[in-house]
Amino acid sequence: MSSASADTGQLAERGPAGDGQPLIEARHIVKRFGSNTANDDVSIAIMPGEIHALLGENGAGKSTLVKILYGSLQPNAGELIWKGQAVEIASPAEARELGIGMVFQHFSLFEALTVTENIALALPNCKATPELAATIARVSQNYGLPLDPAAHIVDLSVGERQRVEIVRCLLQNPSLIIMDEPTSVLTPQEADQLFVTLRRLASEGCAILYISHRLEEVRVLCHRATIMRRARVVAEADPTVETVGTLAQLMVGTEIEHVERKRGTRRGPEAILISNLSLESQEAFGISLKNINLSVRIGEIVAVAGVAGNGQKELFDALSGETLCPREDMLIFDGEAVGMLEINDRRLGGAAFVPEERLGHGAVPALKLSENVVLTRHGTGEGITRRGFTRFGLAGEVVEAVTTLFDVRKGVDDPEARSLSGGNLQKFVVGREVQRHPRILIVAQPTWGVDAGAAAVIRQSLINLARKGAAIIVISQDLDEIFEIADRIAVISRGQLSPAEDADTLTPEKIGLLMAGGAEKKGAAA
Amino acid sequence: MLEAFILTVITAATPLMLAALGELVVERSGVLNLGVEGMMVMGAVAGFAVTISTGSPWLGVLAGAAAGLLTSLLFAVVTLTLVANQVASGLALTMFGLGLSGLIGESFVGQPGIKLQPANIPGLTDLPVVGRILFGQDALVYLSFVMIVVVSLFLFRSRAGLILRAVGDNHSSAHALGYSVIKVRYLAVMFGGAMAGLGGAYLSVAYTPLWVENMTAGRGWIALALVVFASWTPLRIFFGAYLFGAVTVLQFHAQALGIGFPSQFLSMLPYVATVVVLVAISGNRRATLFNTPACLGQSFVPDR
């Protein structure tokens, strides 16, 4: 155990969690998937009325533990104690019966059904009646989470969908609510609203198990933290007395390599110029881009911040050439109008692109890494294809170079893309483009769902690339990341882009306001 | 003339309606069973065989439903338990059904069957024009209408129907909430099989009481097209079945009347109509989302 072991006396002062009897206790839980042990002798105790953080990197075993508590997985060994009684939780239905509710990270909602129908499905023997609709409206009002019970999920925003999940939980009168990364999809303001609701629930005696890797948030909200690393519990800590740095260290085990950033003072010529880019979305639920202007010089990184679904995908597609611009001069790379060029012609001009979804978009799951190299680099004039034939030897050399440069961990020399873990594959798809030394790089969500170590490697590589002479646009929802690497920041909201401002003059609060839709006013004023 | 036309349309539409209603429930649960033709033809041969062996068309109808159900179980085991590809398995089921029914039915070819007698209500059935249309049908015709109502109420008013739609919309979420995706789908596939079997038995017991090989003659495929045509709503199955039924009947009438209209064109019409509907609904993604089961055709493997 680490130095940060919980001191119960101190805890009693801070929150309702005292000595008493734990609400739920997991003792010596072991869970194996084949040869892989996801939970190795894990124990955790949660007090009534306590907001308890579960921290850990991706793959540390948090999700497995939570699934065991919620009955969707059965442990190989160990026991669960609910209010002092040993219990077996064989299914989520049994968990709900005991009083355990869960708000999922990837929402478990049914898009084609209404709010009422979605909630009825989670309640025992409950039909979607008008009485239920009335109850939903009342409870959601009460907790400051207003909802229209008759709305279909398809039509709701991400924040509203989360409200549906929370209200669904609340209607089961739970004594424990498990929340899996609840703020990853919210604006800072929406997150604050959520914290108010959670604190109120805790004050009413409901325990909350809060899974997150946003440490700042955990420090503000939680009474206690359990930290997992490599399938084991490595520490219990009091998040209010720890710093973000010490918590991160407990999570990762070693000091995280700090990303080093010298302000890009020496800026080169303008390499990317987006002028008056407007693009009508072709999809029913897509976002139309409206009059976007941005200029990026060699040597700098400009980040595009924003909540998911505000036009990031459309912007990336327009920049990469997956969607062509209506006029060629809307997009200028290195002085050349490329708005109506195909993706490969843009690559030939020295640009490179890393899409958000690594598996399925950035890489073909069933193809080997070398074959995936060929896919983005066959037409870049490096000689990977010659006279219509592919030189896989050369592609293999690229794989080796990327592997060494980015410390991609793989079992065999040239594995299929899908066999790599998320973080390693992400390092590979970013590395594949960075290793080319492009003059222009457009990258979306470079460290989405990647652990802190891999994230640091990727971020550092982007900074180094920029300083060596590249113009980079990073489209990201992660504010920590943005502040870590960006020289200037613009915010995208409902398809409009705010003017890019110097990162030093911006605060998360200001960006939050822009995210919530201030872009129009801001744009008009500027 | 009109009365005769309507009467033949009813007999043409009923098997389509029964089979399509079953397949609608199957597809709403997220399973695409392309084996409707195979299940129907198994129902037809079993219905005919049991009818002439026992002398009771009623037992024959029951046997038809049972045969369809058993055939669908084969599909369920292969696709749900063994997680095989649904499209390939469905196609295989059709070929399997056509082959096996031919084998079973070999000795019955050319034998006269016993017809399921239509209702005869003194006074009502004898009414002019509407009498035979409304009150002189056999039980399966009435059943097909009852089933439209039953399936509608089940899907949109009952908790079980809500669960079934949820499984078809997002099987991972349904699993996460603790519903047994596989169990729901087994039940749906079995219901679909029984309904297809009923549709087949209607052909060999009520429509033309005899057995010929491949006697379903593509009706299973029309039923499949019908489900898409109806955009997965029971009420539209009714309209679609009668429309497609009328088109089929027109083929014969056009020939009999000597209208120089190629009958191939008419037999093509149901499929053309389906393509038109598909194009029309895919233009409106929001409407599609509400009715098209999002998980249609996708296999489900729980992470356990």
Coordinates of C-alpha atoms in Angstrom, one line a residue, chain A residues 67 70 72-74 92 96 104 107-113 117 120-121 123 125-127 152 154-155 168 284-285, chain B residues 156-159 162-163 165-167 169-179 285-286 289-292 303-304:
Chain A
K67 CA -19.1 -5.3 -14.2
Y70 CA -23.2 -4.9 -11.4
S72 CA -22.7 -8.6 -15.8
L73 CA -19.6 -10.7 -15.1
Q74 CA -19.0 -13.4 -12.5
P92 CA -27.8 -7.0 -13.7
R96 CA -30.8 -3.6 -9.5
F104 CA -22.7 3.4 -18.6
F107 CA -24.7 4.7 -23.2
S108 CA -26.9 1.7 -23.1
L109 CA -29.9 3.4 -24.6
F110 CA -32.2 2.3 -27.4
E111 CA -32.2 5.0 -30.0
A112 CA -35.4 4.1 -31.7
L113 CA -37.4 4.0 -28.4
E117 CA -39.8 3.1 -23.0
A120 CA -39.5 1.1 -18.5
L121 CA -37.0 -1.5 -19.8
L123 CA -37.6 -1.3 -14.2
N125 CA -42.3 -5.5 -14.8
C126 CA -42.9 -2.0 -15.8
K127 CA -44.7 -0.9 -18.9
H152 CA -37.1 9.6 -28.9
V154 CA -32.2 9.7 -31.5
D155 CA -33.3 13.3 -31.1
R168 CA -33.4 5.7 -15.1
A284 CA -29.5 13.5 -41.7
F285 CA -27.9 14.0 -38.3
Chain B
F156 CA -46.3 -1.8 -29.2
R157 CA -48.4 -2.3 -26.1
S158 CA -46.8 -5.2 -24.2
R159 CA -43.6 -5.3 -22.1
L162 CA -40.9 -3.7 -25.8
I163 CA -38.1 -6.1 -24.8
R165 CA -37.8 -4.3 -30.0
A166 CA -35.0 -3.3 -27.6
V167 CA -33.1 -6.4 -28.4
D169 CA -32.4 -2.0 -31.7
N170 CA -29.3 -2.5 -29.6
H171 CA -28.5 -6.0 -28.4
S172 CA -25.4 -4.9 -26.4
S173 CA -27.5 -2.5 -24.3
A174 CA -30.3 -5.1 -23.9
H175 CA -27.7 -7.5 -22.6
A176 CA -26.2 -4.9 -20.3
L177 CA -29.6 -4.4 -18.8
G178 CA -29.8 -8.1 -18.1
Y179 CA -32.1 -9.3 -20.9
R285 CA -33.2 8.4 -42.1
R286 CA -35.1 9.5 -39.0
L289 CA -34.4 4.6 -37.5
F290 CA -37.6 4.3 -35.7
N291 CA -38.8 1.1 -37.5
T292 CA -35.7 -0.6 -38.9
D303 CA -18.7 -11.1 -23.3
R304 CA -18.7 -13.7 -20.6

